[in-house]
mmCIF file of C-alpha atoms (C1' of nucleotides) in Angstrom:
data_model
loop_
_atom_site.group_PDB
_atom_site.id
_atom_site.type_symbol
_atom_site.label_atom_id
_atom_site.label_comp_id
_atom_site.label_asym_id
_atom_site.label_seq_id
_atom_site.Cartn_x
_atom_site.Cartn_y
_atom_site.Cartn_z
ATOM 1 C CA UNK N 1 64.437 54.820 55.550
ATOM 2 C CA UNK N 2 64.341 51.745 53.857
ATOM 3 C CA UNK N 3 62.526 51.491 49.987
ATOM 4 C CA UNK N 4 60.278 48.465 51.769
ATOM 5 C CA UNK N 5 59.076 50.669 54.357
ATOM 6 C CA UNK N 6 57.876 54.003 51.881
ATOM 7 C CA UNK N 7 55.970 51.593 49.920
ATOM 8 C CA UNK N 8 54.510 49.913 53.221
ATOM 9 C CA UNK N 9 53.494 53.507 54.293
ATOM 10 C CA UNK N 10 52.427 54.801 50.837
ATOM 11 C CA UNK N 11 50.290 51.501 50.395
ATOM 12 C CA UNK N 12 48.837 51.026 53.957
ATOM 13 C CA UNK N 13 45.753 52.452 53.177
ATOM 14 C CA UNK N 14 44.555 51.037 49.397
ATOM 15 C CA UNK N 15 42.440 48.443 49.737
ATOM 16 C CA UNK N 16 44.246 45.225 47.991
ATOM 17 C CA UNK N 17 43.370 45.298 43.954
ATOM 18 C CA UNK N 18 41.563 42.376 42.318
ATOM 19 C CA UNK N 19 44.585 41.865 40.144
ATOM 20 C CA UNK N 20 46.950 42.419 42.875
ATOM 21 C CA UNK N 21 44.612 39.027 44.282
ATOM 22 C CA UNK N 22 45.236 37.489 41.357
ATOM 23 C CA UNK N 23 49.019 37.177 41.475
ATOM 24 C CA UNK N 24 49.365 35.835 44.622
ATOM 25 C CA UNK N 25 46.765 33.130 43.772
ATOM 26 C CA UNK N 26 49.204 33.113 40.573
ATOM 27 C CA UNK N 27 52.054 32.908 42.804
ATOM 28 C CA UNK N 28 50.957 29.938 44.786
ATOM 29 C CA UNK N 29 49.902 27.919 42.501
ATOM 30 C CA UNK N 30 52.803 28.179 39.999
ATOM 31 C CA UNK N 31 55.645 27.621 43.187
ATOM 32 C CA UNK N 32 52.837 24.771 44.203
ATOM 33 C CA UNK N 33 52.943 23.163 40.692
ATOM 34 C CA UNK N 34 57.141 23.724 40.327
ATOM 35 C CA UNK N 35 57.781 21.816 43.615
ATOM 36 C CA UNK N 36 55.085 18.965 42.958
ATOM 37 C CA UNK N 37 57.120 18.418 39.498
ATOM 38 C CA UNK N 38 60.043 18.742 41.043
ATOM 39 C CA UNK N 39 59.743 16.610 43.525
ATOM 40 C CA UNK N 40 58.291 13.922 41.415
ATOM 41 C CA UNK N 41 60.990 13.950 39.719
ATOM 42 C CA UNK N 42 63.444 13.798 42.266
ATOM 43 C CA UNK N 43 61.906 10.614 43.790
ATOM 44 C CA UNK N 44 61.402 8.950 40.713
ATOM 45 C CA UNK N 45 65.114 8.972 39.213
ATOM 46 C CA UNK N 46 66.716 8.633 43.184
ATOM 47 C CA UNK N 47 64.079 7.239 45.466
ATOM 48 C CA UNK N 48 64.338 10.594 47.841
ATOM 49 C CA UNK N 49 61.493 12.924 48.687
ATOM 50 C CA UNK N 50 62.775 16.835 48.887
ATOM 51 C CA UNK N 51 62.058 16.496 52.466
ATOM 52 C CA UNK N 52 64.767 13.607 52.376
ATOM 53 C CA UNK N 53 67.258 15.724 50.098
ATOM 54 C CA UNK N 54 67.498 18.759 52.006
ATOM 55 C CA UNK N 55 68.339 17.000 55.123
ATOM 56 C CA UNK N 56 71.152 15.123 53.049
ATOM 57 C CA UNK N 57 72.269 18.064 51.547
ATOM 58 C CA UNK N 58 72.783 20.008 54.866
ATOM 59 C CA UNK N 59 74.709 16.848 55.770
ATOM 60 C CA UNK N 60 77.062 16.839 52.869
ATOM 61 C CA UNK N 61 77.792 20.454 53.298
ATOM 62 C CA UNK N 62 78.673 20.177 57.223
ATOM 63 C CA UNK N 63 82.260 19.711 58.277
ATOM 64 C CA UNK N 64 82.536 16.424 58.426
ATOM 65 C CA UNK N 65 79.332 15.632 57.194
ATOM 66 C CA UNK N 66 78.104 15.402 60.626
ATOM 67 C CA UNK N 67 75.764 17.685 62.822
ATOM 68 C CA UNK N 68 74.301 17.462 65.916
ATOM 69 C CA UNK N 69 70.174 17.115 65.581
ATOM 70 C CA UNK N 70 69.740 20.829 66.366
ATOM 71 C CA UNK N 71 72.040 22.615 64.510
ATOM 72 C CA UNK N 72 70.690 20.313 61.322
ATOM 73 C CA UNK N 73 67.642 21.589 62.343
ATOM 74 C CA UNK N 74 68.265 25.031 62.459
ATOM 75 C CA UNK N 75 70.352 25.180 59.211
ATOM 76 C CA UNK N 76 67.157 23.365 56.943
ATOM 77 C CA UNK N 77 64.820 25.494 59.324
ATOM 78 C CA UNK N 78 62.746 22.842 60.333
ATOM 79 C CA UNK N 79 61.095 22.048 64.052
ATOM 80 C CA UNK N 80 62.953 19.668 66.165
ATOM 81 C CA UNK N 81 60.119 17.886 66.445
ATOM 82 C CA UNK N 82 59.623 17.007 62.652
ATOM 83 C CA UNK N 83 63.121 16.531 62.237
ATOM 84 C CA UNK N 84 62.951 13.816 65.151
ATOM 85 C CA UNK N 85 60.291 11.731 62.753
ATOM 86 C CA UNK N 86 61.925 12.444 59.868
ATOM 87 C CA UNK N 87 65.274 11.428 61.100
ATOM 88 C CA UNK N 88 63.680 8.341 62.701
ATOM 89 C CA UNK N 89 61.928 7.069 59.328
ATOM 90 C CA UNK N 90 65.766 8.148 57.418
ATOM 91 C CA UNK N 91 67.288 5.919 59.903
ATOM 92 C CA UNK N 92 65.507 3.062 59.651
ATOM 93 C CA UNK N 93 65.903 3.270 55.189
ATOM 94 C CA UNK N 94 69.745 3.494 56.146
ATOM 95 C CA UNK N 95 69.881 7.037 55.379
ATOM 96 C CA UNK N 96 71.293 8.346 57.955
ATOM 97 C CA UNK N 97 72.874 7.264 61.575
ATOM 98 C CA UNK N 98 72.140 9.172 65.047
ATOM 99 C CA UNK N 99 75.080 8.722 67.797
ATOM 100 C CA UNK N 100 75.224 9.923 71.198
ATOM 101 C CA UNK N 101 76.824 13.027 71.699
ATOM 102 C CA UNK N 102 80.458 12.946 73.151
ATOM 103 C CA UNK N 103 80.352 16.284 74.699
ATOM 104 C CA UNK N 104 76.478 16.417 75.701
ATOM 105 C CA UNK N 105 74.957 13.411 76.709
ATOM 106 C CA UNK N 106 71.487 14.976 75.752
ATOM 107 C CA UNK N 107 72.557 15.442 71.929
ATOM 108 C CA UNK N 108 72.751 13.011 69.441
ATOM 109 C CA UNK N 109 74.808 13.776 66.161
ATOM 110 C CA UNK N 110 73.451 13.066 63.478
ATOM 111 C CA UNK N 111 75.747 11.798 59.971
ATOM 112 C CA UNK N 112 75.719 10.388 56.889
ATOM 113 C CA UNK N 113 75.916 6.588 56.324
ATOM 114 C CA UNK N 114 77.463 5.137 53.051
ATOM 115 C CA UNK N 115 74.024 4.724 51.608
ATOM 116 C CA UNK N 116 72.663 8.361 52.262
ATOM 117 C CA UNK N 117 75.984 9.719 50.417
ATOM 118 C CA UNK N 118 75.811 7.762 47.469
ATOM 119 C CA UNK N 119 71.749 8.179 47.344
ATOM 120 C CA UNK N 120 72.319 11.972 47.751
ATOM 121 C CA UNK N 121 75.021 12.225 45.445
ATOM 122 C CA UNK N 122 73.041 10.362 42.824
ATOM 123 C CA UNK N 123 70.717 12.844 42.946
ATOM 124 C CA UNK N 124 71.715 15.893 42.652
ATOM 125 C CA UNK N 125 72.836 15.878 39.057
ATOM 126 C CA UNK N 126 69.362 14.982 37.576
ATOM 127 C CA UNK N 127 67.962 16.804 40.336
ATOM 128 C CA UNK N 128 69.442 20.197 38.968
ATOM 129 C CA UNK N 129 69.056 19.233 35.880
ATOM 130 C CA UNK N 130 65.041 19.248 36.935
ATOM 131 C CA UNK N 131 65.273 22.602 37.849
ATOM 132 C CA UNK N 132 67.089 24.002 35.174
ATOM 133 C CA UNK N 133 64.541 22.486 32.731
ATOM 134 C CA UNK N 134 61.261 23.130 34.608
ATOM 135 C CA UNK N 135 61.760 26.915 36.304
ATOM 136 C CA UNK N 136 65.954 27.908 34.984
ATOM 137 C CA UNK N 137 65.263 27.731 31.444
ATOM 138 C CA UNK N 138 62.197 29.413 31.446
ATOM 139 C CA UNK N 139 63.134 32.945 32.167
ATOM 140 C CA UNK N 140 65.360 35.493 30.537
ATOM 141 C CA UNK N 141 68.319 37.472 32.833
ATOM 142 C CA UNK N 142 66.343 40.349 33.210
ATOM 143 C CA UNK N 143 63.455 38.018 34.878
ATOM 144 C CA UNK N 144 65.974 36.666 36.951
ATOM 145 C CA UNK N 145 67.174 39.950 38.153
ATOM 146 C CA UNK N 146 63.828 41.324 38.669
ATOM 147 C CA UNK N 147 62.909 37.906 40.677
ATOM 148 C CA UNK N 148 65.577 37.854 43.121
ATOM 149 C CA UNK N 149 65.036 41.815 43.665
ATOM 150 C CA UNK N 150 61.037 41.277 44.154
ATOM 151 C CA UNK N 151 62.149 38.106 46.483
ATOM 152 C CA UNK N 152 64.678 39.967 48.734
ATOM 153 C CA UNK N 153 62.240 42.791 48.799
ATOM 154 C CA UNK N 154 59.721 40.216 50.239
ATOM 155 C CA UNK N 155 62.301 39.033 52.429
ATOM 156 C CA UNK N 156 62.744 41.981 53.848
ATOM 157 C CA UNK N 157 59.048 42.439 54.425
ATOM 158 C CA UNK N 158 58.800 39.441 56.246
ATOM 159 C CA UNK N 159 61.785 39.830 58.309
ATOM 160 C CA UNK N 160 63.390 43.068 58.700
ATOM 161 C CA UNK N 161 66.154 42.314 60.782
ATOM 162 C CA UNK N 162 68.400 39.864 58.709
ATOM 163 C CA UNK N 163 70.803 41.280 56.319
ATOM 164 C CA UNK N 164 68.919 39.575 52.938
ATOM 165 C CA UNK N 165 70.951 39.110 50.983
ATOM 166 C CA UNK N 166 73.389 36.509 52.916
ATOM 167 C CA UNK N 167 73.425 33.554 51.110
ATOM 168 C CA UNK N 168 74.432 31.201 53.978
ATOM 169 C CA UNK N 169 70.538 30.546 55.289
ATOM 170 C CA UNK N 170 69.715 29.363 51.647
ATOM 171 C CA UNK N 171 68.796 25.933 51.782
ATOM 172 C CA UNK N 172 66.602 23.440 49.079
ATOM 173 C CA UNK E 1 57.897 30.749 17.734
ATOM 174 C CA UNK E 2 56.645 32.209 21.181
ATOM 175 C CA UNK E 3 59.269 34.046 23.007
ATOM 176 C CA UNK E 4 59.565 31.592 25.518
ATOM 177 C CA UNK E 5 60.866 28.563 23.001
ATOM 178 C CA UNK E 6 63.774 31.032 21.947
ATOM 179 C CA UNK E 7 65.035 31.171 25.354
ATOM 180 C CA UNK E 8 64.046 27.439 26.248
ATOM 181 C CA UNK E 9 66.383 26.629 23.215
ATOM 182 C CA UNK E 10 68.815 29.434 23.803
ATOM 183 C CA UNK E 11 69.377 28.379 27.608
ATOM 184 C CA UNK E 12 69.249 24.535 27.011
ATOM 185 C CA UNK E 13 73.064 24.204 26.500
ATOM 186 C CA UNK E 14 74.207 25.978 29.552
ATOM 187 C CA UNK E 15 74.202 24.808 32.731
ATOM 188 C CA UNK E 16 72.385 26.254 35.233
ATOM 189 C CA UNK E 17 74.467 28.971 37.244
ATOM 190 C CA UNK E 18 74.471 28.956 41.302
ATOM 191 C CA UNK E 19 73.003 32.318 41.206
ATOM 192 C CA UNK E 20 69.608 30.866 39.348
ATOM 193 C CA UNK E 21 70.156 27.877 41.691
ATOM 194 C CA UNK E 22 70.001 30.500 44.617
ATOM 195 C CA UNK E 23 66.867 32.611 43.355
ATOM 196 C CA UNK E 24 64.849 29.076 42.993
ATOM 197 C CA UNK E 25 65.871 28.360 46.908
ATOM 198 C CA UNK E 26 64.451 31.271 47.296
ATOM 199 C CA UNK E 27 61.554 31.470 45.825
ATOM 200 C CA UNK E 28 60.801 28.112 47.214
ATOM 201 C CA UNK E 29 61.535 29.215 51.095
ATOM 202 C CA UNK E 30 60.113 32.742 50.783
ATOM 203 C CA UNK E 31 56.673 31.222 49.191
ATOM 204 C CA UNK E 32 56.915 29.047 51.678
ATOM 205 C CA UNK E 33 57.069 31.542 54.900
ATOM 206 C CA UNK E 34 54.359 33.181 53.100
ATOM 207 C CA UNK E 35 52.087 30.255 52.734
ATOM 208 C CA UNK E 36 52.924 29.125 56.499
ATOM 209 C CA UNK E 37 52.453 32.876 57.908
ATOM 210 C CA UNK E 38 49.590 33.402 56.186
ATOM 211 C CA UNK E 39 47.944 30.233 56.709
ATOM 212 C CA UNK E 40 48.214 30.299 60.300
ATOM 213 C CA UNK E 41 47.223 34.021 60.651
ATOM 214 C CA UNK E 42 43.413 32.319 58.866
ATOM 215 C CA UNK E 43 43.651 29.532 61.038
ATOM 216 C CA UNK E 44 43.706 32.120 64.139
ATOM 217 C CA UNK E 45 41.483 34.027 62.789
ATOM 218 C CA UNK E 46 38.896 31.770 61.580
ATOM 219 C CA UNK E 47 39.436 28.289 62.694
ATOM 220 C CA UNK E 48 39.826 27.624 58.924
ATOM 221 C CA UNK E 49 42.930 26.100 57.401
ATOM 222 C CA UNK E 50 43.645 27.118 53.986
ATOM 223 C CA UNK E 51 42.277 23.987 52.433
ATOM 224 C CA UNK E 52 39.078 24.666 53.812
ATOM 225 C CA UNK E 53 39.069 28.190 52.848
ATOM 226 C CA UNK E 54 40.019 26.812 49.298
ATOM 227 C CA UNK E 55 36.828 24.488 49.612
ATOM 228 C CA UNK E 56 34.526 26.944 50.903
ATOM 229 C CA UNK E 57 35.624 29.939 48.377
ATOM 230 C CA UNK E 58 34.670 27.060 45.352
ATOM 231 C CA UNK E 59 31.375 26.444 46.915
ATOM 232 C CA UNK E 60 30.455 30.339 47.778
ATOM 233 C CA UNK E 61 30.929 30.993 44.114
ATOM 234 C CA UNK E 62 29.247 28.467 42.670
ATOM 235 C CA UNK E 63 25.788 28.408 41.224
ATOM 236 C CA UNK E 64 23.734 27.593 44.210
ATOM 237 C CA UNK E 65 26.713 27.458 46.445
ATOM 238 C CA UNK E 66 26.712 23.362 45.303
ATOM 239 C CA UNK E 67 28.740 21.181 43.299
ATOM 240 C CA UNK E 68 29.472 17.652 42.178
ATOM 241 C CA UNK E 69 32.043 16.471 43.759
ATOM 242 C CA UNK E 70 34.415 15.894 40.534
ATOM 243 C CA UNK E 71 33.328 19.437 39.320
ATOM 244 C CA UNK E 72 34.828 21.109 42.768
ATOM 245 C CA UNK E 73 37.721 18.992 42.436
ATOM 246 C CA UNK E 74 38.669 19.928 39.434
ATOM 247 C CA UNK E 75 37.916 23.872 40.453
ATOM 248 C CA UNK E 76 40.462 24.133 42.819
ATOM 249 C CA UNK E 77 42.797 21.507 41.377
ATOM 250 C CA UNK E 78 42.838 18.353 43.835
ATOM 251 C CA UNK E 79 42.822 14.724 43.589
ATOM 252 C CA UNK E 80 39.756 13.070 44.002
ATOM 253 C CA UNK E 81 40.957 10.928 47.200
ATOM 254 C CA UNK E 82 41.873 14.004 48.817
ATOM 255 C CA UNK E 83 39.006 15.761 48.021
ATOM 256 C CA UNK E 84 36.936 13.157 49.395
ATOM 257 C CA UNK E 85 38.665 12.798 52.541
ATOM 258 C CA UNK E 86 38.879 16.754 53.349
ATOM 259 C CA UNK E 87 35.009 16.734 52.397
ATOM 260 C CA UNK E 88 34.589 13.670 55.296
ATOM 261 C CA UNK E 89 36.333 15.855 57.783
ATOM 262 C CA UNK E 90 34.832 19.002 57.156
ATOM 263 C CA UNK E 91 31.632 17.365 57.045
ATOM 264 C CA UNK E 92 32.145 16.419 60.472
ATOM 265 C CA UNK E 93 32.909 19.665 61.506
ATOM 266 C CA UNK E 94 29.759 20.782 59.681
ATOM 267 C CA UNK E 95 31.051 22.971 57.043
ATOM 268 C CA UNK E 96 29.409 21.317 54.573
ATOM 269 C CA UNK E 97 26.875 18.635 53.433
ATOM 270 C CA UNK E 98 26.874 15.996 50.940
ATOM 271 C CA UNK E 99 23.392 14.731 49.199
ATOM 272 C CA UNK E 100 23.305 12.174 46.929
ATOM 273 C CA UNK E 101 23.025 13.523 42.990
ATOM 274 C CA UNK E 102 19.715 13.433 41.396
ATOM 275 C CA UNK E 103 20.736 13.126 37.836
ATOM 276 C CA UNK E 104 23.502 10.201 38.666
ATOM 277 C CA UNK E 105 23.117 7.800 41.381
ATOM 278 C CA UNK E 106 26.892 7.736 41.535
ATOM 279 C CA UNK E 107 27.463 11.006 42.127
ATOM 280 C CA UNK E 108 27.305 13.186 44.985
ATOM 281 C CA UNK E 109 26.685 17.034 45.318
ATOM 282 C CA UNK E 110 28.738 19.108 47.782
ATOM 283 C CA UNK E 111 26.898 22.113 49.109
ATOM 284 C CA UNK E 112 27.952 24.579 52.095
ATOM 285 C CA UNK E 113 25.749 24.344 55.496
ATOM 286 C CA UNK E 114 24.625 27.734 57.381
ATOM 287 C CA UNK E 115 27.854 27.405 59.180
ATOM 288 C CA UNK E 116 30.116 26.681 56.351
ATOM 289 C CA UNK E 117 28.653 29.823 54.525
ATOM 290 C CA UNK E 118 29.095 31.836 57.757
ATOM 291 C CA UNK E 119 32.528 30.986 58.256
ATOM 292 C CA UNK E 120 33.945 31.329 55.275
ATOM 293 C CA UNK E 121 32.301 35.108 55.096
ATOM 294 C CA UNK E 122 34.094 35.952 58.510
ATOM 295 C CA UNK E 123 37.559 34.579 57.035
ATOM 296 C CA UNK E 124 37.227 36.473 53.795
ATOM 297 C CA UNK E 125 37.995 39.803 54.937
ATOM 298 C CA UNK E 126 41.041 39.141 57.335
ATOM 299 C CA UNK E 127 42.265 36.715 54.915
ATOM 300 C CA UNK E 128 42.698 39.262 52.344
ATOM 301 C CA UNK E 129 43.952 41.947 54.949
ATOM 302 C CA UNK E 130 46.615 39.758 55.987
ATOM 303 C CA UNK E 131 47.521 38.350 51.998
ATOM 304 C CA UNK E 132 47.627 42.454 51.631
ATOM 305 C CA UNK E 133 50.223 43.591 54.659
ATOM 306 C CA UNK E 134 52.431 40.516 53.791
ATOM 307 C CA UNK E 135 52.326 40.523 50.785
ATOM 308 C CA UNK E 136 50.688 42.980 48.343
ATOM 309 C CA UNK E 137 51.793 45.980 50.515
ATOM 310 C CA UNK E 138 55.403 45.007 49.878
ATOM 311 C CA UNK E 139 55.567 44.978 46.588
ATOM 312 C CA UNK E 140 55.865 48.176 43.579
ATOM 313 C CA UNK E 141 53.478 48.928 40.854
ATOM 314 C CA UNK E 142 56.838 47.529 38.649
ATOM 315 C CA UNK E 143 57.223 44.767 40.633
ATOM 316 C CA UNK E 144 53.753 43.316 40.329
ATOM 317 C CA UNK E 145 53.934 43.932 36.827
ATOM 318 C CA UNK E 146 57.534 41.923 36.489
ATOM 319 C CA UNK E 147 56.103 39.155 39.040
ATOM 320 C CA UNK E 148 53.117 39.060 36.817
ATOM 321 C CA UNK E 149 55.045 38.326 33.513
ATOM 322 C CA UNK E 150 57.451 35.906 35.360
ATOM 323 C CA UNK E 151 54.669 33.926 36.290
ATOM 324 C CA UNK E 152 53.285 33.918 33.171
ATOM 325 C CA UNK E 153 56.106 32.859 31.386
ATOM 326 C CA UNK E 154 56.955 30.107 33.874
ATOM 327 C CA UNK E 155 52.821 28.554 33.753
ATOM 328 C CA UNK E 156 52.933 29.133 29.920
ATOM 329 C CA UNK E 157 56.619 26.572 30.371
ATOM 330 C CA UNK E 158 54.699 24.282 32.155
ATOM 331 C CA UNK E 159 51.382 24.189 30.153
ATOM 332 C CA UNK E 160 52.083 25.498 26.933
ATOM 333 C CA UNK E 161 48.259 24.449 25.577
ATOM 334 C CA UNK E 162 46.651 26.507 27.713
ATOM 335 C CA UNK E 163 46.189 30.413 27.573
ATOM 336 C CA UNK E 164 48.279 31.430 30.205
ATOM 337 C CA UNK E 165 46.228 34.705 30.747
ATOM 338 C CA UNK E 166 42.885 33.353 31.636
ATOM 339 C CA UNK E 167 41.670 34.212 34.716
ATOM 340 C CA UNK E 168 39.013 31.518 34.947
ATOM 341 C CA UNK E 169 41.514 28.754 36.988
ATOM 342 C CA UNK E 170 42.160 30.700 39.154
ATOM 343 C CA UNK E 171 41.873 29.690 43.056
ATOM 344 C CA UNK E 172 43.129 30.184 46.378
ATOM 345 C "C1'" DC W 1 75.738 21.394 97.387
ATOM 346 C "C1'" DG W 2 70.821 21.079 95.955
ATOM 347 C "C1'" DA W 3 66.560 22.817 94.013
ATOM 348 C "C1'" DA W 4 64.685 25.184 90.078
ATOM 349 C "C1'" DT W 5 65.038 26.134 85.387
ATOM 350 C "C1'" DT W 6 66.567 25.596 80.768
ATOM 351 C "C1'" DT W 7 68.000 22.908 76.894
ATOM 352 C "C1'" DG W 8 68.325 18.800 73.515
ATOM 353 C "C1'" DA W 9 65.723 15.639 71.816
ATOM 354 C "C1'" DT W 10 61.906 12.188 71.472
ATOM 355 C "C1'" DT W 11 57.074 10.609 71.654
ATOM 356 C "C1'" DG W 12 51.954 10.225 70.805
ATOM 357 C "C1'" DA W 13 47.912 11.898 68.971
ATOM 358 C "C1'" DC W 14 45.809 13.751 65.291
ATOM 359 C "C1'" DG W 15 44.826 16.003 60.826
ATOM 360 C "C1'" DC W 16 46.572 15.788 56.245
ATOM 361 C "C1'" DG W 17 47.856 13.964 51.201
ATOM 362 C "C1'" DT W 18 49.029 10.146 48.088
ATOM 363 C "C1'" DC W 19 48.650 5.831 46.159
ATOM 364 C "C1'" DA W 20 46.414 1.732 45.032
ATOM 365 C "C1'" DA W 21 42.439 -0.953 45.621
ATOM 366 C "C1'" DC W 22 37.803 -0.990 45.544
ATOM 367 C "C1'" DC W 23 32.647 -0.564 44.990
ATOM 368 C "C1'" DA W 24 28.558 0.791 42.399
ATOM 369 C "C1'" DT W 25 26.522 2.797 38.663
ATOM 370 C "C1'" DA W 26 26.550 4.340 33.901
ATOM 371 C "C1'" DT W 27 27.843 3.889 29.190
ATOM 372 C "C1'" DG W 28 29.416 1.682 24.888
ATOM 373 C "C1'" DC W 29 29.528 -2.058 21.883
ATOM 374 C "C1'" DT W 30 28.007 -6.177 19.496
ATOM 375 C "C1'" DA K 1 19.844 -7.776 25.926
ATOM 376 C "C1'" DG K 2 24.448 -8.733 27.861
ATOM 377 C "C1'" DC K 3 29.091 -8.078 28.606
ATOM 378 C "C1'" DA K 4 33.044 -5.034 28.874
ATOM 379 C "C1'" DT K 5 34.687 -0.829 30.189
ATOM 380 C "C1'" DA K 6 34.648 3.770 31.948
ATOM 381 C "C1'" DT K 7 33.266 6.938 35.495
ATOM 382 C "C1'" DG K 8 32.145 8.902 40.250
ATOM 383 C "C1'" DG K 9 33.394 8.403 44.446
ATOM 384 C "C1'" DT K 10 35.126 6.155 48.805
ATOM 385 C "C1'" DT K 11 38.373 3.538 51.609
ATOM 386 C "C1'" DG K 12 42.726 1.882 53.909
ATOM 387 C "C1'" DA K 13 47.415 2.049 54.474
ATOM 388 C "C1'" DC K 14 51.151 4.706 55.017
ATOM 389 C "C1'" DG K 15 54.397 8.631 55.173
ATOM 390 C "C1'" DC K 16 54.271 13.256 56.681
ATOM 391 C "C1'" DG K 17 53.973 17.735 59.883
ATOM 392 C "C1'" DT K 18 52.244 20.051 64.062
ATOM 393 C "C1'" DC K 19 51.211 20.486 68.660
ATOM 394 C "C1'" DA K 20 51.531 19.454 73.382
ATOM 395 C "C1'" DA K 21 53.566 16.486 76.639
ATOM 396 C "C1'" DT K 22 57.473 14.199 78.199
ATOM 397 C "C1'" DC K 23 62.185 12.900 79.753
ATOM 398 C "C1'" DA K 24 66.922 13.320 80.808
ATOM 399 C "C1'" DA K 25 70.880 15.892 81.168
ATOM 400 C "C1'" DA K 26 72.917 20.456 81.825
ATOM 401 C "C1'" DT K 27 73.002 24.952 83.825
ATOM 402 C "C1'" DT K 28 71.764 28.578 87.030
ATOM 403 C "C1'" DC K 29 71.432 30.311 91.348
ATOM 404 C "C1'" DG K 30 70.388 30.549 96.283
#
DNA sequence: CGAATTTGATTGACGCGTCAACCATATGCT
DNA sequence: AGCATATGGTTGACGCGTCAATCAAATTCG
């Protein structure tokens, strides 16, 4: 028996405490204010929203920096469907570039242009730099480690089947 | 010198390790789930989105469940445009009403209809249920008390005027 | 083979959030 | 008083995300 589960059995019955209320409003809020700085930031020094950055990062990690609509999809998590518009309005700023498919004439693969790699690698520099300032340099090591432990023990809450702690599904 | 400058200076040399890099990707996706589990789960539930909720909790606790518009804007935090178009929607939907301000003929006061009121009392109590199993129930006395001073010392990087402990501005 | 189903991806409608422009009224200044 | 400016609030345009519907190509199976 898993740590997650005796505290989901010991806790199942409390009602929810006012200040237990409070930190998840906390919680929200604080991520909420983080990513609209961030992302501020990151469209004011490069132009791209973080919408626009994960997709290029997934596409500068791929082999060949070059991945059919679905897998892109799957790696960033997102719904086909929003990656459809999204891709559309990238394609149409030069971002990106959507070919057929040679081995399934449904797919279309989806790859960097010249543009989208120099915009993305523009911005990752300041954009870490962003996030070093605003969230990195805030907290001491023992923060950290007690953040990633509360986060993976929320993971694991959330979806109990996936090993947490595999780093490959991270994404921005 | 507040704890939090020592380590702002300390840290502001380094560079920011992949492993930080990795706990703000998470943070980011697993506040994220949360928000998009939990916001569907009140949708289902209530026919409310969390915006509305956000609305309705600011007008249920005001005096006479009623505010100027700027005043409820600034309660939960929002831009004035969007606050004006969310209160045109739900408006339509008849959550809530607007009357024209006695005191200034500018101004408009926001105030909940029967419905509104009655909808937002039905969403209260699953809402928090559901904020409870997926979150709250998760998490260890320790662990609330670590999340608790994280976020603390992360709003107190962001805002360092304000008194990072008052519970006042606070919202959903 | 050929019909039914599944899969890869796109589309349209609609609610949402931001930005800039825009009224109308209130306030401040001389 | 009279003009400038600030304030309260709304609007329109546009990019965004979700949902349901759609379409074509691939796969399954009788």
């Amino acid at each position: 028996m898993r740590d997650g589960d005796r505290v989901t059995r010991a806790a199942a019955r409390r009602r929810m405490s006012v200040g237990e209320l409070a930190i998840w409003r906390s919680l929200v809020d604080t991520t909420a204010e983080l990513r609209r700085i961030l992302g501020a930031q990151l469209l004011r020094d490069s132009g791209l929203s973080p919408a626009d950055y994960a997709v290029l990062l997934a596409l500068s990690e791929a082999h060949g920096s070059r991945l059919r609509s679905s897998e892109l999809a799957a790696v960033i998590d997102w719904e086909r469907s929003r990656l459809s518009h999204h891709l559309g309005r990238m394609e149409r700023r030069g971002l990106i570039r959507r070919d057929d498919c040679s081995t399934d004439s449904r797919g279309a693969e989806v790859s960097l242009t010249e543009d989208g790699a120099g915009m993305f690698r523009g911005a990752t520099a300041p954009h870490a730099l962003a996030i070093k300032r605003n969230f990195a340099d805030a907290l001491t090591p023992e923060q950290f480690e007690a953040l990633a432990d509360i986060l993976r023990t929320l993971q694991n809450h959330l979806r109990p089947e996936q090993t947490a702690t595999s780093r490959e599904d991270l994404h921005v």
